[in-house]
CSV table of C-alpha atoms in Angstrom, one decimal:
chain,number,residue,atom,x,y,z
S,472,MET,CA,65.4,83.4,-1.3
S,473,ASN,CA,67.5,80.6,0.1
S,474,GLY,CA,69.7,80.5,3.2
S,475,SER,CA,71.5,77.3,2.5
S,476,ASN,CA,74.7,76.7,0.6
S,477,TRP,CA,74.5,75.0,-2.8
S,478,GLN,CA,76.8,72.2,-3.6
S,479,VAL,CA,79.3,71.7,-6.4
S,480,GLU,CA,80.7,68.3,-7.6
S,481,HIS,CA,84.2,68.2,-9.1
S,482,GLN,CA,86.9,65.7,-9.8
S,483,CYS,CA,90.0,65.9,-7.7
S,484,PRO,CA,92.7,67.3,-10.0
S,485,GLN,CA,95.3,64.9,-8.5
S,486,CYS,CA,93.5,61.5,-8.4
S,487,GLY,CA,90.2,62.0,-10.3
S,488,ALA,CA,88.0,61.0,-7.4
S,489,PRO,CA,84.6,62.9,-7.0
S,490,VAL,CA,84.7,65.6,-4.4
S,491,VAL,CA,81.6,67.5,-3.2
S,492,LEU,CA,82.1,71.1,-2.2
S,493,ASP,CA,79.8,73.7,-0.7
S,494,GLU,CA,79.7,76.8,-2.9
S,495,THR,CA,81.5,78.8,-0.2
S,496,PHE,CA,84.5,76.5,-0.1
S,497,ARG,CA,87.8,77.8,-1.2
S,498,ILE,CA,89.8,74.7,-0.3
S,499,LEU,CA,89.3,71.4,-2.2
S,500,SER,CA,90.3,68.6,0.2
S,501,CYS,CA,90.2,65.2,-1.4
S,502,PRO,CA,89.2,62.4,1.0
S,503,TYR,CA,90.9,59.8,-1.1
S,504,CYS,CA,94.4,61.1,-1.9
S,505,ARG,CA,94.5,63.8,0.9
S,506,THR,CA,95.3,66.6,-1.6
S,507,ARG,CA,94.5,70.1,-0.5
S,508,LEU,CA,94.2,72.8,-3.2
S,509,TYR,CA,93.1,76.4,-3.1
S,510,ILE,CA,90.3,77.2,-5.6
S,511,GLU,CA,90.9,80.4,-7.6
S,512,PRO,CA,87.7,81.4,-9.6
S,513,GLY,CA,89.1,84.5,-11.2
S,514,ASP,CA,86.5,87.3,-11.3
S,515,HIS,CA,83.7,85.1,-9.9
S,516,PHE,CA,82.6,81.5,-9.9
S,517,ARG,CA,80.6,80.1,-12.9
S,518,HIS,CA,78.5,77.0,-12.2
S,519,CYS,CA,76.3,74.9,-14.4
S,520,ILE,CA,73.3,72.8,-13.4
S,521,PRO,CA,73.5,69.4,-15.2
S,522,SER,CA,70.8,68.5,-17.6
S,523,ARG,CA,68.5,65.5,-17.1
S,524,VAL,CA,67.6,64.9,-20.8
S,525,SER,CA,69.6,64.3,-24.0
S,526,ALA,CA,68.1,66.3,-26.7
S,527,GLY,CA,70.8,67.8,-28.9
S,528,GLU,CA,73.0,70.8,-28.0
S,529,MET,CA,72.2,72.5,-24.7
S,530,ILE,CA,71.5,76.2,-24.5
S,531,ASN,CA,72.7,77.3,-21.1
S,532,LEU,CA,71.0,80.5,-19.8
S,533,PRO,CA,72.7,82.7,-17.2
S,534,TYR,CA,71.5,83.6,-13.7
S,535,TRP,CA,73.2,85.9,-11.3
S,536,ARG,CA,73.4,84.5,-7.7
S,537,CYS,CA,74.0,87.1,-4.9
S,538,LYS,CA,74.1,86.2,-1.2
S,539,GLY,CA,75.2,88.5,1.7
S,540,SER,CA,74.4,91.3,4.1
S,541,CYS,CA,72.6,94.3,2.7
S,542,PHE,CA,72.9,97.6,4.6
S,543,SER,CA,70.9,100.8,3.8
S,544,PHE,CA,69.8,104.0,5.5
S,545,ARG,CA,66.2,104.9,5.4
S,546,GLY,CA,66.0,108.4,6.8
S,547,PHE,CA,68.7,108.5,9.4
S,548,GLU,CA,68.2,104.9,10.6
S,549,ALA,CA,70.4,102.0,9.6
S,550,ASN,CA,68.6,99.0,8.1
S,551,HIS,CA,70.3,95.6,7.6
S,552,ARG,CA,69.2,92.2,6.5
S,553,PHE,CA,70.6,89.0,5.0
S,554,LEU,CA,69.7,88.5,1.3
S,555,ASP,CA,70.0,85.4,-0.8
S,556,ALA,CA,68.6,85.8,-4.3
S,557,ASN,CA,69.1,84.7,-7.9
S,558,LEU,CA,67.8,86.5,-11.0
S,559,SER,CA,67.9,85.9,-14.7
S,560,GLY,CA,70.8,87.8,-16.4
S,561,LEU,CA,68.9,88.1,-19.7
S,562,ALA,CA,65.9,90.3,-18.9
S,563,VAL,CA,64.1,88.6,-21.8
S,564,PRO,CA,60.3,88.1,-21.5
S,565,GLY,CA,59.3,84.5,-21.0
S,566,VAL,CA,62.6,83.3,-19.5
S,567,PRO,CA,62.1,82.1,-15.9
S,568,GLU,CA,63.0,84.9,-13.5
S,569,SER,CA,64.8,82.6,-11.0
S,570,LEU,CA,66.3,79.1,-10.7
S,571,GLY,CA,63.7,78.1,-8.1
S,572,LEU,CA,64.7,75.1,-5.9
S,573,ARG,CA,66.7,73.2,-8.4
S,574,PRO,CA,70.2,74.2,-7.2
S,575,GLN,CA,69.4,72.8,-3.8
S,576,ALA,CA,68.3,69.5,-5.3
S,577,LEU,CA,71.0,69.1,-7.9
S,578,ARG,CA,74.8,69.3,-7.5
S,579,MET,CA,76.3,71.9,-9.9
S,580,LYS,CA,79.5,71.7,-11.8
S,581,PHE,CA,82.2,74.3,-12.5
S,582,VAL,CA,81.8,75.7,-16.0
S,583,SER,CA,84.9,74.7,-18.1
S,584,PRO,CA,85.7,74.3,-21.8
S,585,GLU,CA,85.0,70.5,-21.6
S,586,LEU,CA,81.3,71.1,-20.9
S,587,PRO,CA,79.2,70.8,-24.0
S,588,GLY,CA,76.6,73.3,-25.2
S,589,GLN,CA,76.2,77.0,-25.8
S,590,PHE,CA,76.6,79.4,-22.9
S,591,LEU,CA,74.8,82.7,-23.3
S,592,PRO,CA,76.4,85.9,-21.9
S,593,PRO,CA,74.3,87.9,-19.4
S,594,ARG,CA,72.7,91.0,-20.7
S,595,LEU,CA,72.3,92.5,-17.2
S,596,THR,CA,75.5,93.5,-15.4
S,597,LEU,CA,76.2,92.6,-11.8
S,598,PRO,CA,75.6,96.2,-10.6
S,599,GLN,CA,72.2,96.2,-12.4
S,600,ILE,CA,71.2,92.9,-10.7
S,601,MET,CA,72.4,94.2,-7.3
S,602,ALA,CA,70.3,97.3,-7.8
S,603,ARG,CA,67.2,95.3,-8.6
S,604,ILE,CA,67.7,93.0,-5.6
S,605,THR,CA,68.2,95.8,-3.1
S,606,GLU,CA,65.3,97.9,-4.4
S,607,THR,CA,63.0,94.9,-4.3
S,608,HIS,CA,64.0,93.7,-0.8
S,609,VAL,CA,65.1,96.9,0.9
S,610,PRO,CA,63.1,99.7,-0.8
S,611,GLY,CA,63.4,103.4,-0.1
S,612,GLY,CA,67.0,103.5,1.2
S,613,SER,CA,69.1,106.6,0.7
S,614,PHE,CA,72.1,104.4,-0.2
S,615,TYR,CA,72.9,100.7,-0.2
S,616,ARG,CA,76.0,98.6,0.4
S,617,PHE,CA,76.1,94.8,-0.1
S,618,ILE,CA,78.8,93.3,2.1
S,619,GLY,CA,80.2,89.8,2.2
S,620,GLU,CA,78.4,88.7,-0.9
S,621,LEU,CA,78.8,85.5,-2.6
S,622,THR,CA,78.5,86.4,-6.3
S,623,SER,CA,78.4,83.8,-9.1
S,624,LEU,CA,76.9,83.1,-12.5
S,625,VAL,CA,74.8,79.9,-12.5
S,626,TYR,CA,73.8,78.4,-15.9
S,627,SER,CA,70.6,76.5,-16.3
S,628,PRO,CA,70.3,74.1,-19.3
S,629,PHE,CA,67.6,74.4,-22.0
S,630,TYR,CA,67.2,72.9,-25.4
S,631,ARG,CA,65.4,73.9,-28.6
S,632,LYS,CA,62.8,72.0,-30.4
S,633,GLN,CA,61.5,73.9,-33.4
S,634,ASN,CA,60.3,77.2,-32.0
S,635,VAL,CA,60.0,76.2,-28.4
S,636,LEU,CA,62.7,76.4,-25.7
S,637,TYR,CA,62.5,73.4,-23.3
S,638,ASP,CA,63.8,73.2,-19.8
S,639,ALA,CA,66.4,70.4,-19.8
S,640,VAL,CA,65.9,69.6,-16.1
S,641,THR,CA,62.1,69.1,-16.1
S,642,ASP,CA,61.8,68.4,-19.9
S,643,ARG,CA,58.9,70.9,-20.1
S,644,PRO,CA,58.4,73.8,-22.5
S,645,ALA,CA,59.6,77.0,-21.1
S,646,LEU,CA,58.8,79.7,-23.7
S,647,ASN,CA,58.0,80.1,-27.4
S,648,ILE,CA,60.9,81.5,-29.4
S,649,SER,CA,59.9,84.8,-31.2
S,650,PRO,CA,61.9,86.3,-34.0
S,651,SER,CA,63.6,88.7,-31.5
S,652,ALA,CA,64.5,85.7,-29.3
S,653,ASP,CA,66.4,84.3,-32.3
S,654,GLU,CA,68.9,87.1,-31.9
S,655,TRP,CA,69.8,86.6,-28.3
S,656,LEU,CA,69.9,82.8,-28.7
S,657,LYS,CA,72.7,83.3,-31.2
S,658,GLU,CA,74.9,85.1,-28.7
S,659,THR,CA,77.8,83.2,-27.1
S,660,ALA,CA,80.0,83.8,-24.1
S,661,GLY,CA,83.7,83.0,-23.8
S,662,ALA,CA,83.1,79.7,-22.1
S,663,ASN,CA,86.2,78.2,-23.8
S,664,THR,CA,88.3,80.3,-21.5
S,665,TRP,CA,86.5,79.8,-18.3
S,666,ARG,CA,88.2,77.4,-15.9
S,667,VAL,CA,88.8,77.5,-12.1
S,668,ARG,CA,92.4,77.3,-11.2
S,669,PHE,CA,93.8,75.1,-8.4
S,670,VAL,CA,96.7,76.4,-6.4
S,671,SER,CA,99.0,74.4,-4.2
S,672,THR,CA,98.5,75.0,-0.4
S,673,LEU,CA,102.2,74.6,0.3
S,674,CYS,CA,104.0,77.7,1.6
S,675,PRO,CA,105.8,79.4,-1.3
S,676,GLN,CA,108.6,80.5,1.1
S,677,CYS,CA,109.4,77.3,3.1
S,678,GLY,CA,107.2,74.5,1.6
S,679,TRP,CA,105.3,73.9,4.8
S,680,ASP,CA,101.6,72.9,4.8
S,681,LEU,CA,99.5,76.1,4.9
S,682,GLU,CA,96.6,76.2,7.4
S,683,GLY,CA,93.2,77.4,6.6
S,684,ASP,CA,89.5,76.3,6.9
S,685,ARG,CA,87.6,75.3,3.8
S,686,ASP,CA,86.2,78.8,3.4
S,687,ALA,CA,89.4,80.7,4.3
S,688,LEU,CA,90.6,83.5,2.0
S,689,VAL,CA,93.9,83.8,3.8
S,690,LEU,CA,96.2,80.8,4.5
S,691,ILE,CA,98.8,80.9,7.2
S,692,CYS,CA,102.2,79.3,7.7
S,693,ARG,CA,103.2,78.7,11.3
S,694,ASN,CA,106.6,77.5,10.3
S,695,CYS,CA,107.9,80.8,8.8
S,696,ASN,CA,105.2,83.1,10.2
S,697,ARG,CA,103.7,84.3,6.9
S,698,ALA,CA,100.2,84.9,5.6
S,699,TRP,CA,99.2,84.3,2.0
S,700,ARG,CA,96.2,85.1,-0.2
S,701,CYS,CA,95.6,84.0,-3.7
S,702,GLU,CA,95.6,86.6,-6.5
S,703,GLU,CA,95.6,85.9,-10.2
S,704,GLY,CA,96.3,82.3,-9.7
S,705,GLU,CA,99.2,82.5,-7.3
S,706,LEU,CA,99.8,82.9,-3.6
S,707,LYS,CA,101.0,86.4,-2.6
S,708,GLU,CA,102.3,87.4,0.8
S,709,LEU,CA,99.9,89.4,3.0
S,710,ALA,CA,101.1,91.8,5.8
S,711,PHE,CA,99.6,90.9,9.1
S,712,ALA,CA,100.0,91.5,12.8
S,713,ALA,CA,98.7,90.0,16.1
S,714,VAL,CA,97.9,91.5,19.5
S,715,GLU,CA,98.9,88.8,21.9
S,716,HIS,CA,97.2,88.0,25.2
S,717,PRO,CA,98.0,85.1,27.6
S,718,GLN,CA,94.3,84.3,28.3
S,719,ALA,CA,93.1,84.4,24.7
S,720,VAL,CA,90.9,81.5,23.7
S,721,LEU,CA,90.4,82.8,20.1
S,722,TYR,CA,92.0,85.4,17.8
S,723,LEU,CA,89.6,87.2,15.5
S,724,PRO,CA,90.8,88.9,12.3
S,725,PHE,CA,90.1,92.5,11.5
S,726,TRP,CA,91.0,94.7,8.5
S,727,ARG,CA,92.6,97.9,9.7
S,728,LEU,CA,92.1,100.3,6.8
S,729,ARG,CA,93.2,103.9,6.1
S,730,VAL,CA,91.0,105.2,3.3
S,731,ARG,CA,90.2,108.4,1.4
S,732,MET,CA,86.7,109.4,0.4
S,733,ASP,CA,85.8,112.6,-1.4
S,734,GLY,CA,83.8,115.0,0.8
S,735,ILE,CA,84.6,113.1,4.0
S,736,ASP,CA,87.3,114.4,6.4
S,737,LEU,CA,88.4,111.5,8.5
S,738,ASP,CA,92.2,111.6,8.5
S,739,SER,CA,93.0,111.9,12.2
S,740,TYR,CA,91.6,110.8,15.6
S,741,ALA,CA,90.6,114.5,16.1
S,742,ASP,CA,88.4,114.2,13.0
S,743,LEU,CA,86.8,111.1,14.5
S,744,ILE,CA,86.0,113.1,17.7
S,745,ARG,CA,84.4,115.8,15.7
S,746,VAL,CA,82.4,113.5,13.3
S,747,ALA,CA,81.2,111.1,16.0
S,748,ASN,CA,80.8,113.9,18.6
S,749,LEU,CA,82.9,111.8,21.1
S,750,PRO,CA,83.1,113.1,24.7
S,751,LYS,CA,86.8,113.9,24.3
S,752,ALA,CA,88.8,117.1,23.9
S,753,VAL,CA,90.6,117.7,20.6
S,754,THR,CA,94.3,118.1,21.3
S,755,PRO,CA,97.4,118.5,19.1
S,756,ALA,CA,98.2,114.9,19.8
S,757,SER,CA,94.8,113.8,18.5
S,758,GLU,CA,95.3,115.9,15.4
S,759,ARG,CA,98.5,114.0,14.7
S,760,LYS,CA,97.2,110.5,15.5
S,761,PRO,CA,96.0,108.7,12.3
S,762,PHE,CA,92.5,107.4,12.0
S,763,PHE,CA,91.8,103.9,10.9
S,764,TYR,CA,88.6,102.0,10.1
S,765,TRP,CA,88.4,98.6,11.8
S,766,LEU,CA,86.2,96.1,9.8
S,767,PRO,CA,85.6,92.4,10.7
S,768,ALA,CA,87.4,90.0,8.4
S,769,PHE,CA,85.0,87.2,9.5
S,770,LYS,CA,81.3,86.6,8.7
S,771,VAL,CA,78.6,87.3,11.3
S,772,ASN,CA,75.0,88.4,11.0
S,773,PRO,CA,74.5,91.9,9.6
S,774,GLN,CA,73.5,93.5,13.0
S,775,LEU,CA,76.6,92.1,14.8
S,776,TYR,CA,78.8,93.1,11.9
S,777,LEU,CA,77.7,96.7,12.1
S,778,ARG,CA,78.0,96.9,15.8
S,779,THR,CA,81.4,95.3,15.9
S,780,ALA,CA,82.7,97.5,13.1
S,781,ARG,CA,81.3,100.6,14.8
S,782,GLN,CA,82.7,99.8,18.3
S,783,MET,CA,86.2,98.8,17.0
S,784,THR,CA,86.4,102.0,14.8
S,785,ILE,CA,85.4,104.3,17.7
S,786,TYR,CA,87.7,102.5,20.2
S,787,GLN,CA,90.7,102.7,17.7
S,788,PRO,CA,92.3,99.8,19.6
S,789,GLU,CA,96.0,99.9,20.3
S,790,GLY,CA,98.5,97.4,21.8
S,791,ASP,CA,101.8,95.7,21.2
S,792,MET,CA,101.7,93.9,17.9
S,793,THR,CA,103.9,91.1,16.7
S,794,ALA,CA,104.2,89.6,13.2
S,795,THR,CA,104.1,86.0,14.5
S,796,PHE,CA,101.4,83.3,15.0
S,797,SER,CA,101.1,82.0,18.5
S,798,ALA,CA,99.8,78.5,19.3
S,799,GLY,CA,96.3,79.9,20.0
S,800,PRO,CA,93.5,79.2,17.5
S,801,ARG,CA,92.6,81.8,14.9
S,802,HIS,CA,89.3,82.3,13.2
S,803,PRO,CA,89.6,82.1,9.4
S,804,VAL,CA,89.5,85.2,7.3
S,805,ASN,CA,86.4,84.7,5.2
S,806,LEU,CA,85.6,88.3,4.4
S,807,ALA,CA,87.9,89.9,1.8
S,808,GLU,CA,89.5,93.2,2.0
S,809,SER,CA,87.4,94.4,-0.9
S,810,GLU,CA,84.3,93.7,1.2
S,811,ALA,CA,85.7,95.7,4.1
S,812,LEU,CA,86.1,98.7,1.7
S,813,GLU,CA,82.4,98.3,0.9
S,814,GLY,CA,81.7,98.6,4.6
S,815,VAL,CA,83.5,101.9,5.1
S,816,ALA,CA,80.6,104.1,4.0
S,817,VAL,CA,78.1,102.1,6.2
S,818,VAL,CA,80.3,102.5,9.3
S,819,THR,CA,80.9,106.2,8.6
S,820,ALA,CA,77.1,106.7,8.4
S,821,GLU,CA,76.6,104.8,11.6
S,822,ILE,CA,79.2,106.7,13.7
S,823,ALA,CA,78.4,110.2,12.3
S,824,THR,CA,76.1,112.5,14.2
S,825,ASP,CA,75.4,114.9,11.3
S,826,LYS,CA,73.7,112.4,9.1
S,827,ARG,CA,71.7,115.0,7.3
S,828,ARG,CA,74.8,116.4,5.7
S,829,LEU,CA,76.9,113.2,5.3
S,830,LEU,CA,74.3,110.6,4.0
S,831,PRO,CA,74.0,112.3,0.5
S,832,VAL,CA,77.8,112.5,0.3
S,833,LEU,CA,78.2,108.9,1.3
S,834,ALA,CA,75.7,107.7,-1.3
S,835,LYS,CA,78.1,108.8,-4.0
S,836,ALA,CA,81.5,108.4,-2.2
S,837,LYS,CA,83.9,105.6,-3.1
S,838,ALA,CA,86.4,104.4,-0.5
S,839,VAL,CA,89.9,104.4,-1.9
S,840,LYS,CA,92.4,102.3,0.1
S,841,GLU,CA,95.6,104.1,1.2
S,842,ASP,CA,96.9,101.5,3.7
S,843,SER,CA,95.7,98.1,4.9
S,844,LEU,CA,96.8,95.6,7.6
S,845,LEU,CA,95.2,92.3,8.7
S,846,ILE,CA,95.3,92.2,12.5
S,847,TYR,CA,94.3,89.4,14.8
S,848,HIS,CA,92.8,90.5,18.1
S,849,PRO,CA,92.5,88.4,21.3
S,850,PHE,CA,89.2,87.4,22.7
S,851,VAL,CA,88.6,85.6,26.1
S,852,MET,CA,85.7,83.5,27.1
S,853,LYS,CA,83.3,84.8,29.8
S,854,TYR,CA,80.2,82.7,30.3
S,855,ASN,CA,78.7,82.3,26.7
S,856,GLU,CA,80.4,85.4,25.3
S,857,LEU,CA,83.6,86.1,23.6
S,858,VAL,CA,85.0,89.3,25.1
S,859,HIS,CA,87.8,91.5,23.6
S,860,ALA,CA,90.7,91.2,26.0
S,861,TYR,CA,91.4,94.9,26.0
S,862,THR,CA,88.3,96.9,25.0
S,863,GLY,CA,85.6,94.7,26.7
S,864,MET,CA,83.6,94.4,23.5
S,865,ALA,CA,81.5,91.2,23.7
S,866,MET,CA,79.7,89.0,21.2
S,867,ASP,CA,77.8,85.7,21.5
S,868,ARG,CA,80.2,82.8,20.7
S,869,ASN,CA,77.4,81.2,18.7
S,870,ALA,CA,77.4,84.1,16.3
S,871,LEU,CA,80.6,82.8,14.7
S,872,ALA,CA,79.1,79.4,14.1
S,873,PHE,CA,76.1,81.2,12.5
S,874,GLY,CA,78.4,83.3,10.4
S,875,ALA,CA,80.1,80.2,9.0
S,876,ALA,CA,76.9,79.2,7.4
S,877,LEU,CA,76.3,82.5,5.6
């Protein structure tokens, strides 16, 4: 378990200068040539811990690294905690189960075709690793959802000397190689195709410099009022809206989702009244009014995430929306839409009164997106709290600073 961000060292693609990145960074900002590039990992990041010895060809063993908020329901009560774990992806006796403290002490590198050595493919899939982590740290839950996770493969270097596998960081023997080990040591992954891509942060529409913090998943252009996210190595326009307010000190982003789940009837506001047992009468107008989930698009601690998502979803906030960026500051989008979809089942379980019937359904249900919109909502400052300008929902302003470190 480790709550800190690991670091990655890479050369600037423009000038070749060394750049040190936190593993959560999506923007490479070179301090020498001032180049700003978006880092596109593909399916997930792959890092390699550098070896400290030179002893022939390196054999790099895979470890899954998972970091984020885990939600579960034990009985009818929601449980949540922040998890940070790494586990061997091989499930081979004798292989060290975790990376220990070395990623905190050594700067990693992006795996690329230029790195020497053999890279073994993981035998355990990511869902299998996630199941092991949740069962170990949050046992007994009726269902689990892992939200906001940082998922990556981290390779640790070893080398072979006769029938012993040595750790190439400590230069100590790690395990004896049995005849069965000979088989998995011959496996190779497709490391020759692995490479992070770097995408220009100039607006594809007007050429203006795009704005975005180092961990931002969405970049904005204030010149032509467009939002962009990176998909398959290129920037694609993202629909967004903003609810303006003259006293706003900060605009926080939310994913407004309309989804479909088998066995769950939540299509209209009337359905919300019935499922959450709200003190409101069901009317023909509420039957026609569509229901949306509102999920934070920013990182906060698990308890605040669940409370914010629950309150916004029950409030179903409305207001005049514009598709422009005002001069006011906007918190970066650092929780992806796919993570919001993972949160749908958790929020449904939290707002539902008939948990006995719904929890078994939610354990198997998969949220399928039908509509999505990124909406920035205004918050004003009152004492040490950020308060939603229209609903009155409040959160400690320090919670956002804590979330940035997750």
